[in-house]
Amino acid sequence: MNTLKLVSKNLLRRKGRFIFTLLGITIGMAAFVALLSLSGSMQSEIRKQAAMLGANLIITPKNWCAYDQISILTGESLPESLQYEVLEKVASVDGVTAIPYLTQKTAIQNSPVLVTGMHPQETLEFKEWEIAEGSFFSAQDERAVVLGSSIANSFNLQVGDTLTIRGAQFPVIAILQATGGNDDIAVYLPLAVVQEIYEVGNYISFIAAKVDDLAQMESYEAAILDVANVAVTSDKQLLSTVLSMLGTVNMTLQLIAGVALIAAAFGIINTMMAAIYERRREIGILRAIGAKRGSIFRIFLLESGVYGLLGGLLGVVLGFVTSLIAAPLISGGDMSVLLKGATPQASLDATIVLTAIAFSLVISVAAGMYPAWKAAKLTPVEAISYE
Amino acid sequence: MKKIAFLMVVILAFGALAGCATGGSTKTLTINDIQTDPFSFTGEIVITGVNAGFFHDDPQVFFVVDTAELLACKDLACGAFQLPVIYEGGGGLPELGDEVVITGSWGTYRVQGQGGIEDVDIFEITKIEVKRNIMNLLQ
């Protein structure tokens, strides 16, 4: 009988014990995979949104906290806090192109939708949007709407349809090409129109700015602060603030998953130790017919390795299913509430699969070391004479 | 071996069923979702938020603020928008700081204004569920 056959026979000798030990490592790995999957997707989503913002500097009121800044990345509505004159001051700085945003919300078919007021032509160039259908605004105060592609698809809206916002009706004049970011999930109107219908006077939410020379970022920041009483954040600072908040939460969750894995590893040790005591006579016979200590060690190590491999594979599947279930539930939790629109999505890539299986194997093999060493240490005489 | 396969199939099927069960639930709106254009939401809607205070003239009327905003500013009075709601159904009213999920629709409420009796818009609750009290998170 070869080693692999012997290993599989030994494992399946006690089916109940095999299943429950396997479930231990499977559940531990599933927790680990689910967390990796959810947090990985959230991080990549936030990075993507930061890249799609297309701005080097974000100008906000001084009293905004990290929570408000996150909303810029997650595409939530923001308070109208900056006077329009601030935009003129910022735009007066040499080498800075500044565009205003006023973000509000409305509902289409009872679903909340972001309404963004902006300067049409400047924003079109700034964001490098392309028009999929219809024609873009022809005037700074045209009373019409342009839709992000996902909004048009989700609500089955077309050019020529009418949208009601705050009781006023607006024709849809264009639909943007999909960008893959938050720009797809907003409704766009000229800034002046949004200010009027939402009755916010000449206020805007924030300013996005591009600079001519990225190497001179600090001097641009200083120049803006000289002309306006505002807070200036670079896109990298903004991204790092959001990711550090996410990182703290992730680390806590991964520690919890780690505890589950350690518990599972002790389950393997326990199972293997029980197997050694049950199979002492068998180990003795194997040793008596010439099996070396190394062979016995290998058999037991392989057995725990099989737990790791199977547990890893099943854990990946179960973890992914769990993350599919958990994603919508988590979106109501404190983490997501704090990170607002950055709702976690289940995603699984080759790195997560390979990391999980490798990690599961390493833990299981490490857990099997001590029992395998104990088994290999037995002499034929003490093994056979055991009652 | 068949038993093992069966057990695994049962686990995965349970997971898939649970996924289907959670996928069809009604969208719960936040106060942030509705605050700038509340009447664009029509019919029966579900909103979540935190009870930030009661109306002094009528304890059945209370004000709900955005949970995320409250968690960030840690003060019941800091909500930029307070949704007035009324609950006239049976059962108890939520405590101050209770995070609630309320189901209902828009209606009107008579109050004594400076110029006499006037009708104001209010969210009429038909069903209320208290999730937790977040006062301890506001310290």
Coordinates of C-alpha atoms in Angstrom, one line a residue:
Chain A
M1 CA 0.0 0.0 0.0
N2 CA 1.5 3.3 -1.0
T3 CA 1.7 6.3 1.4
L4 CA -1.1 8.3 -0.2
K5 CA -3.5 5.3 0.0
L6 CA -2.5 4.8 3.6
V7 CA -3.1 8.4 4.4
S8 CA -6.6 8.5 2.8
K9 CA -7.5 5.2 4.5
N10 CA -6.4 6.5 7.9
L11 CA -8.3 9.8 7.4
L12 CA -11.6 8.1 6.5
R13 CA -11.3 5.5 9.1
R14 CA -13.2 7.8 11.5
K15 CA -15.5 9.7 9.2
G16 CA -17.2 11.8 11.8
R17 CA -14.0 13.0 13.3
F18 CA -12.6 13.7 9.8
I19 CA -15.6 15.8 8.9
F20 CA -15.7 17.8 12.1
T21 CA -11.9 18.5 12.1
L22 CA -12.2 19.5 8.4
L23 CA -15.2 21.7 9.2
G24 CA -13.0 23.5 11.9
I25 CA -10.3 24.5 9.4
T26 CA -12.9 25.1 6.7
I27 CA -14.9 27.6 8.8
G28 CA -11.7 29.3 10.0
M29 CA -10.5 29.7 6.4
A30 CA -14.0 30.8 5.2
A31 CA -13.9 33.6 7.8
F32 CA -10.5 34.6 6.6
V33 CA -11.4 34.4 2.9
A34 CA -14.6 36.3 3.4
L35 CA -12.8 39.2 5.1
L36 CA -10.0 39.3 2.5
S37 CA -12.6 39.3 -0.3
L38 CA -14.7 42.1 1.2
S39 CA -11.9 44.3 2.4
G40 CA -9.9 43.8 -0.9
S41 CA -12.9 44.9 -3.0
M42 CA -13.6 47.9 -0.7
Q43 CA -10.0 49.1 -1.0
S44 CA -9.8 48.7 -4.7
E45 CA -13.2 50.5 -5.1
I46 CA -11.9 53.4 -3.0
R47 CA -8.6 53.6 -5.0
K48 CA -10.6 53.6 -8.2
Q49 CA -12.9 56.4 -7.1
A50 CA -9.8 58.4 -6.0
A51 CA -8.3 58.0 -9.5
M52 CA -11.6 58.8 -11.2
L53 CA -12.0 62.0 -9.2
G54 CA -9.4 63.4 -11.6
A55 CA -8.3 66.1 -9.1
N56 CA -4.9 66.7 -7.5
L57 CA -6.3 69.0 -4.8
I58 CA -9.6 69.0 -3.0
I59 CA -10.7 72.3 -1.5
T60 CA -13.3 72.0 1.3
P61 CA -14.5 74.1 4.2
K62 CA -12.1 74.2 7.2
N63 CA -14.6 72.5 9.5
W64 CA -15.1 69.4 7.5
C65 CA -14.1 66.2 9.2
A66 CA -12.7 63.0 7.6
Y67 CA -16.3 61.7 7.4
D68 CA -17.2 64.5 5.0
Q69 CA -14.1 64.1 3.0
I70 CA -14.9 60.4 2.5
S71 CA -18.1 61.4 0.9
I72 CA -16.2 63.0 -1.9
L73 CA -14.8 59.6 -2.8
T74 CA -17.9 57.6 -2.1
G75 CA -20.3 59.8 -4.1
E76 CA -22.6 60.9 -1.3
S77 CA -24.4 64.2 -1.0
L78 CA -22.4 66.9 0.8
P79 CA -23.4 70.0 2.7
E80 CA -23.3 73.2 0.7
S81 CA -20.6 74.9 2.7
L82 CA -18.4 77.0 0.5
Q83 CA -19.4 80.4 -1.0
Y84 CA -19.0 80.6 -4.8
E85 CA -16.5 83.5 -4.3
V86 CA -14.1 80.9 -2.9
L87 CA -14.0 79.2 -6.3
E88 CA -13.1 82.5 -8.0
K89 CA -10.2 83.0 -5.5
V90 CA -8.9 79.5 -5.9
A91 CA -9.1 79.7 -9.7
S92 CA -7.1 83.0 -9.6
V93 CA -4.0 81.0 -8.4
D94 CA -1.6 80.5 -11.3
G95 CA -1.4 77.0 -12.6
V96 CA -4.6 75.8 -10.9
T97 CA -7.7 74.7 -12.8
A98 CA -10.6 74.6 -10.3
I99 CA -14.1 73.4 -10.8
P100 CA -17.0 73.5 -8.3
Y101 CA -19.4 70.7 -7.2
L102 CA -22.7 71.0 -5.5
T103 CA -23.9 67.5 -4.5
Q104 CA -27.5 66.9 -3.4
K105 CA -29.9 64.0 -3.7
T106 CA -33.3 63.2 -5.2
A107 CA -35.2 60.0 -5.9
I108 CA -36.0 58.1 -9.0
Q109 CA -38.6 55.4 -8.6
N110 CA -38.1 55.7 -4.8
S111 CA -34.3 55.0 -5.0
P112 CA -31.9 57.8 -3.8
V113 CA -29.9 59.3 -6.6
L114 CA -27.0 61.8 -6.5
V115 CA -27.7 65.2 -8.1
T116 CA -24.5 67.0 -9.0
G117 CA -24.5 70.7 -10.0
M118 CA -21.4 71.7 -12.0
H119 CA -20.1 74.0 -14.7
P120 CA -21.0 71.9 -17.8
Q121 CA -18.2 72.6 -20.3
E122 CA -15.4 72.9 -17.7
T123 CA -16.4 69.7 -16.0
L124 CA -16.8 67.9 -19.3
E125 CA -13.1 68.7 -20.1
F126 CA -11.9 68.3 -16.5
K127 CA -13.4 64.8 -16.3
E128 CA -12.8 63.9 -19.9
W129 CA -16.3 62.5 -20.2
E130 CA -17.7 61.2 -23.5
I131 CA -21.3 61.4 -24.5
A132 CA -22.9 58.1 -25.3
E133 CA -26.3 59.5 -26.5
G134 CA -27.8 63.0 -27.0
S135 CA -25.9 66.3 -26.7
F136 CA -24.4 67.9 -23.7
F137 CA -25.5 71.2 -22.1
S138 CA -25.3 74.1 -24.5
A139 CA -25.6 76.8 -21.8
Q140 CA -24.4 77.3 -18.2
D141 CA -28.0 77.6 -17.0
E142 CA -29.8 75.1 -19.3
R143 CA -32.7 73.5 -17.4
A144 CA -32.1 69.9 -18.4
V145 CA -30.3 66.9 -17.0
V146 CA -27.5 64.6 -18.2
L147 CA -27.4 61.1 -16.8
G148 CA -24.6 58.8 -15.8
S149 CA -24.7 55.5 -17.7
S150 CA -25.7 53.4 -14.7
I151 CA -28.6 55.7 -13.8
A152 CA -29.9 55.5 -17.4
N153 CA -29.6 51.7 -17.4
S154 CA -31.0 51.1 -13.9
F155 CA -34.1 53.2 -14.4
N156 CA -34.4 52.5 -18.1
L157 CA -34.2 56.2 -18.9
Q158 CA -33.5 57.6 -22.4
V159 CA -32.8 60.9 -24.0
G160 CA -36.2 62.8 -24.3
D161 CA -37.5 61.3 -21.0
T162 CA -38.4 63.7 -18.2
L163 CA -37.1 63.7 -14.6
T164 CA -38.8 65.4 -11.6
I165 CA -36.4 66.9 -9.1
R166 CA -37.8 68.9 -6.1
G167 CA -41.1 69.1 -8.0
A168 CA -39.6 70.7 -11.1
Q169 CA -39.4 68.7 -14.4
F170 CA -36.3 68.4 -16.5
P171 CA -35.8 66.8 -19.9
V172 CA -33.0 64.2 -20.3
I173 CA -30.7 65.6 -23.0
A174 CA -27.7 63.3 -22.8
I175 CA -26.3 60.1 -21.3
L176 CA -22.6 59.8 -20.5
Q177 CA -20.4 56.9 -21.6
A178 CA -19.7 54.5 -18.7
T179 CA -16.7 55.5 -16.7
G180 CA -16.7 52.6 -14.2
G181 CA -16.8 55.1 -11.2
N182 CA -19.2 57.2 -9.2
D183 CA -19.8 59.4 -12.3
D184 CA -22.0 56.7 -13.6
I185 CA -24.4 56.9 -10.7
A186 CA -25.2 60.7 -10.7
V187 CA -27.6 63.0 -12.4
Y188 CA -25.9 66.2 -13.7
L189 CA -27.4 69.7 -14.0
P190 CA -25.8 73.1 -14.4
L191 CA -24.6 74.5 -11.0
A192 CA -26.9 77.5 -11.1
V193 CA -30.0 75.3 -11.7
V194 CA -29.1 73.0 -8.7
Q195 CA -28.5 76.1 -6.5
E196 CA -31.9 77.4 -7.5
I197 CA -34.0 74.3 -7.1
Y198 CA -32.4 73.2 -3.8
E199 CA -32.5 76.8 -2.5
V200 CA -28.9 77.0 -1.4
G201 CA -28.1 80.5 -2.5
N202 CA -24.6 80.8 -4.1
Y203 CA -23.1 78.0 -2.1
I204 CA -21.2 74.9 -3.4
S205 CA -20.1 71.7 -1.7
F206 CA -16.4 71.5 -2.6
I207 CA -13.9 72.4 -5.3
A208 CA -11.8 69.9 -7.3
A209 CA -8.5 71.3 -8.7
K210 CA -5.9 70.2 -11.1
V211 CA -2.4 71.7 -11.0
D212 CA -0.1 72.3 -13.9
D213 CA 3.1 71.0 -12.2
L214 CA 2.7 68.1 -9.8
A215 CA 6.2 68.6 -8.4
Q216 CA 5.0 72.0 -7.1
M217 CA 2.0 70.7 -5.2
E218 CA 3.0 72.2 -1.8
S219 CA 3.4 75.7 -3.3
Y220 CA 0.0 75.5 -5.0
E221 CA -1.5 74.5 -1.6
A222 CA 0.2 77.4 0.1
A223 CA -1.0 79.8 -2.6
I224 CA -4.6 78.6 -2.3
L225 CA -4.4 79.0 1.5
D226 CA -3.1 82.5 1.0
V227 CA -6.1 83.6 -1.0
A228 CA -8.9 81.7 0.7
N229 CA -9.8 80.5 4.2
V230 CA -10.3 76.8 3.3
A231 CA -8.8 73.4 3.9
V232 CA -6.7 71.9 1.0
T233 CA -6.2 68.2 0.8
S234 CA -4.2 66.4 -1.9
D235 CA -5.8 63.4 -3.6
K236 CA -3.1 61.2 -2.0
Q237 CA -3.8 62.5 1.5
L238 CA -7.5 61.9 1.0
L239 CA -7.0 58.4 -0.2
S240 CA -4.6 57.6 2.7
T241 CA -7.1 58.9 5.2
V242 CA -9.9 56.7 3.9
L243 CA -7.6 53.7 3.5
S244 CA -6.2 54.0 7.0
M245 CA -9.7 54.0 8.5
L246 CA -10.5 51.0 6.5
G247 CA -7.1 49.4 7.4
T248 CA -7.8 49.6 11.2
V249 CA -11.2 47.9 10.8
N250 CA -9.7 45.3 8.5
M251 CA -6.9 44.5 11.0
T252 CA -9.4 43.9 13.8
L253 CA -11.5 41.6 11.7
Q254 CA -8.5 39.7 10.4
L255 CA -7.3 39.2 14.0
I256 CA -10.7 37.6 14.8
A257 CA -10.4 35.4 11.7
G258 CA -6.9 34.5 12.9
V259 CA -8.3 33.3 16.3
A260 CA -10.7 31.1 14.4
L261 CA -7.8 29.6 12.4
I262 CA -5.7 29.0 15.5
A263 CA -8.7 27.2 17.1
A264 CA -9.0 25.1 14.0
A265 CA -5.2 24.3 14.1
F266 CA -5.7 23.0 17.7
G267 CA -8.5 20.9 16.4
I268 CA -6.1 19.3 14.0
I269 CA -3.5 18.7 16.7
N270 CA -6.2 17.1 18.9
T271 CA -7.4 14.8 16.1
M272 CA -3.9 13.7 15.1
M273 CA -3.0 13.0 18.7
A274 CA -6.1 10.9 19.1
A275 CA -5.2 9.1 15.9
I276 CA -1.7 8.3 17.2
Y277 CA -3.0 6.7 20.4
E278 CA -5.6 4.7 18.4
R279 CA -3.0 3.5 15.9
R280 CA -0.1 2.8 18.2
R281 CA -0.1 -0.9 17.3
E282 CA -0.3 -0.1 13.6
I283 CA 2.7 2.3 13.9
G284 CA 4.6 -0.5 15.8
I285 CA 3.9 -3.0 13.0
L286 CA 5.0 -0.5 10.4
R287 CA 8.2 0.2 12.3
A288 CA 8.7 -3.6 12.8
I289 CA 8.5 -4.4 9.1
G290 CA 11.1 -1.7 8.3
A291 CA 9.3 1.6 8.1
K292 CA 11.7 4.4 9.1
R293 CA 10.9 7.2 11.6
G294 CA 10.9 9.6 8.6
S295 CA 8.2 7.5 6.9
I296 CA 5.9 7.6 10.0
F297 CA 6.5 11.3 10.4
R298 CA 5.6 11.9 6.7
I299 CA 2.4 9.9 6.9
F300 CA 1.1 11.9 9.9
L301 CA 2.3 15.2 8.4
L302 CA 0.5 14.3 5.1
E303 CA -2.7 13.6 7.0
S304 CA -2.7 17.0 8.5
G305 CA -1.7 18.5 5.2
V306 CA -4.8 16.9 3.6
Y307 CA -6.9 18.7 6.2
G308 CA -5.2 21.9 5.2
L309 CA -5.6 21.4 1.5
L310 CA -9.3 20.3 1.7
G311 CA -10.1 22.9 4.4
G312 CA -8.5 25.6 2.3
L313 CA -10.4 24.6 -0.9
L314 CA -13.7 24.3 0.9
G315 CA -12.9 27.5 2.9
V316 CA -12.4 29.5 -0.3
V317 CA -15.8 28.3 -1.6
L318 CA -17.6 28.8 1.7
G319 CA -15.8 32.2 2.3
F320 CA -16.9 33.5 -1.1
V321 CA -20.5 32.4 -0.5
T322 CA -20.3 34.1 2.9
S323 CA -19.0 37.3 1.5
L324 CA -21.8 37.3 -1.1
I325 CA -24.3 37.0 1.8
A326 CA -22.5 39.4 4.1
A327 CA -21.9 42.2 1.7
P328 CA -25.4 43.6 1.7
L329 CA -25.7 43.0 5.5
I330 CA -22.4 44.8 6.3
S331 CA -23.5 47.8 4.2
G332 CA -25.8 48.7 7.2
G333 CA -23.1 48.2 9.8
D334 CA -20.9 50.8 11.5
M335 CA -18.0 50.2 9.2
S336 CA -20.0 50.9 6.1
V337 CA -22.0 53.6 7.7
L338 CA -18.8 55.4 8.5
L339 CA -17.5 54.7 5.0
K340 CA -20.8 55.7 3.6
G341 CA -21.4 54.7 0.0
A342 CA -18.3 52.5 -0.2
T343 CA -20.4 49.4 0.1
P344 CA -18.3 46.2 0.2
Q345 CA -18.8 43.8 -2.7
A346 CA -17.8 40.2 -2.8
S347 CA -14.8 39.7 -5.0
L348 CA -12.4 36.8 -5.4
D349 CA -9.2 36.8 -7.3
A350 CA -6.4 34.3 -7.8
T351 CA -4.2 35.9 -5.2
I352 CA -6.9 35.5 -2.5
V353 CA -7.5 31.9 -3.5
L354 CA -3.8 31.0 -3.5
T355 CA -3.0 32.9 -0.3
A356 CA -5.9 31.2 1.5
I357 CA -5.0 27.6 0.3
A358 CA -1.3 28.2 1.1
F359 CA -2.1 29.7 4.5
S360 CA -4.4 26.8 5.3
L361 CA -1.7 24.3 4.3
V362 CA 1.0 26.0 6.3
I363 CA -1.2 26.1 9.5
S364 CA -2.3 22.5 9.1
V365 CA 1.2 21.2 8.5
A366 CA 2.5 23.2 11.4
A367 CA -0.3 21.8 13.6
G368 CA 0.6 18.3 12.4
M369 CA 4.3 18.6 13.3
Y370 CA 4.0 17.8 17.0
P371 CA 1.7 14.8 16.6
A372 CA 3.9 13.5 13.6
W373 CA 7.0 13.8 15.8
K374 CA 5.3 12.0 18.6
A375 CA 4.3 9.2 16.3
A376 CA 7.8 9.0 14.7
K377 CA 9.4 8.8 18.1
L378 CA 7.6 5.6 19.1
T379 CA 9.8 2.5 19.1
P380 CA 8.4 -0.7 17.6
V381 CA 8.4 -2.4 21.0
E382 CA 6.5 0.3 23.0
A383 CA 4.1 0.8 20.1
I384 CA 3.2 -2.9 19.7
S385 CA 3.1 -3.5 23.5
Y386 CA 0.6 -0.7 24.0
E387 CA -2.8 -1.9 25.2
Chain B
M1 CA -17.3 9.4 1.1
K2 CA -20.9 9.9 0.0
K3 CA -21.7 11.2 3.5
I4 CA -18.9 13.8 3.3
A5 CA -20.1 14.9 -0.2
F6 CA -23.7 15.2 1.1
L7 CA -22.6 17.2 4.1
M8 CA -20.7 19.7 1.9
V9 CA -23.6 20.0 -0.5
V10 CA -25.9 20.8 2.4
I11 CA -23.5 23.5 3.7
L12 CA -23.2 25.1 0.3
A13 CA -26.9 24.9 -0.4
F14 CA -27.7 26.5 3.0
G15 CA -25.3 29.3 2.1
A16 CA -26.9 29.9 -1.3
L17 CA -30.4 29.9 0.2
A18 CA -29.4 32.4 2.8
G19 CA -28.0 34.5 0.0
C20 CA -31.3 34.5 -1.9
A21 CA -33.2 35.3 1.3
T22 CA -31.2 38.4 2.0
G23 CA -31.1 39.6 -1.6
G24 CA -34.7 40.4 -1.9
S25 CA -35.1 42.7 1.1
T26 CA -36.6 46.3 0.7
K27 CA -34.1 49.1 0.4
T28 CA -33.8 51.0 3.7
L29 CA -33.1 54.7 3.2
T30 CA -31.0 56.9 5.4
I31 CA -31.8 60.4 6.5
N32 CA -29.0 61.6 4.2
D33 CA -30.8 59.9 1.3
I34 CA -34.0 61.8 1.8
Q35 CA -33.1 65.1 3.4
T36 CA -32.7 67.3 0.3
D37 CA -35.7 66.1 -1.7
P38 CA -37.9 64.1 0.7
F39 CA -41.1 64.3 -1.3
S40 CA -39.5 62.6 -4.3
F41 CA -40.0 59.4 -2.3
T42 CA -43.6 58.4 -2.5
G43 CA -45.8 55.8 -1.0
E44 CA -44.6 53.6 1.8
I45 CA -40.8 53.8 2.4
V46 CA -38.4 52.5 5.1
I47 CA -36.0 54.9 6.7
T48 CA -33.3 54.3 9.3
G49 CA -31.9 56.9 11.7
V50 CA -31.6 57.9 15.4
N51 CA -34.2 59.4 17.7
A52 CA -32.6 62.8 18.5
G53 CA -35.4 64.3 20.6
F54 CA -39.2 64.6 21.2
F55 CA -41.5 67.4 20.3
H56 CA -42.3 69.2 23.5
D57 CA -46.0 69.6 22.8
D58 CA -46.6 66.0 21.7
P59 CA -44.5 63.0 22.8
Q60 CA -45.7 61.0 19.8
V61 CA -43.7 63.3 17.6
F62 CA -40.0 62.9 17.6
F63 CA -37.1 63.8 15.3
V64 CA -34.8 61.4 13.5
V65 CA -31.3 62.2 12.4
D66 CA -28.7 60.5 10.2
T67 CA -26.9 57.6 11.9
A68 CA -23.6 58.2 10.1
E69 CA -23.6 61.9 10.8
L70 CA -24.3 61.3 14.5
L71 CA -21.6 58.7 14.8
A72 CA -19.2 61.3 13.3
C73 CA -20.2 64.3 15.3
K74 CA -21.1 62.4 18.5
D75 CA -23.8 64.9 19.6
L76 CA -27.6 64.3 19.3
A77 CA -28.1 68.0 18.5
C78 CA -25.6 68.1 15.6
G79 CA -27.8 66.6 12.9
A80 CA -28.0 69.1 10.0
F81 CA -31.5 67.7 9.2
Q82 CA -34.0 66.4 11.7
L83 CA -36.9 64.4 10.2
P84 CA -40.1 65.0 12.1
V85 CA -42.0 61.7 12.5
I86 CA -45.1 60.7 14.3
Y87 CA -46.0 57.3 15.7
E88 CA -49.6 56.8 16.8
G89 CA -49.6 53.0 16.7
G90 CA -49.5 50.6 19.7
G91 CA -46.4 49.7 21.6
G92 CA -43.8 51.9 23.1
L93 CA -42.0 54.8 21.6
P94 CA -38.2 54.7 21.1
E95 CA -35.9 56.1 23.7
L96 CA -33.6 59.0 23.1
G97 CA -30.6 57.8 21.1
D98 CA -32.4 54.7 19.8
E99 CA -31.4 53.7 16.3
V100 CA -34.7 52.9 14.6
V101 CA -36.0 51.5 11.3
I102 CA -39.3 53.2 10.5
T103 CA -41.8 52.3 7.9
G104 CA -44.5 54.8 6.8
S105 CA -45.4 57.6 4.4
W106 CA -45.7 61.4 4.3
G107 CA -48.6 63.1 5.9
T108 CA -49.4 66.4 7.6
Y109 CA -49.5 67.5 11.2
R110 CA -51.3 70.5 12.8
V111 CA -49.1 72.8 14.9
Q112 CA -49.6 76.1 16.5
G113 CA -47.4 78.4 14.5
Q114 CA -46.7 82.1 15.0
G115 CA -49.5 83.0 12.6
G116 CA -52.0 80.5 14.1
I117 CA -52.7 76.8 13.3
E118 CA -50.7 75.5 10.4
D119 CA -50.2 72.1 8.6
V120 CA -46.6 70.9 8.4
D121 CA -45.2 67.9 6.6
I122 CA -44.4 64.9 8.8
F123 CA -43.5 61.2 8.3
E124 CA -46.3 59.1 9.6
I125 CA -44.9 55.8 11.0
T126 CA -46.9 52.6 10.6
K127 CA -44.2 50.3 11.8
I128 CA -41.2 50.9 14.1
E129 CA -38.3 48.7 15.0
V130 CA -35.6 49.7 17.5
K131 CA -32.2 48.3 16.5
R132 CA -30.0 49.5 19.4
N133 CA -29.3 52.5 21.5
I134 CA -26.2 54.4 20.5
M135 CA -26.0 56.9 23.4
N136 CA -22.9 55.0 24.7
L137 CA -21.2 55.6 21.3
L138 CA -21.7 59.3 21.6
Q139 CA -19.6 59.8 24.8

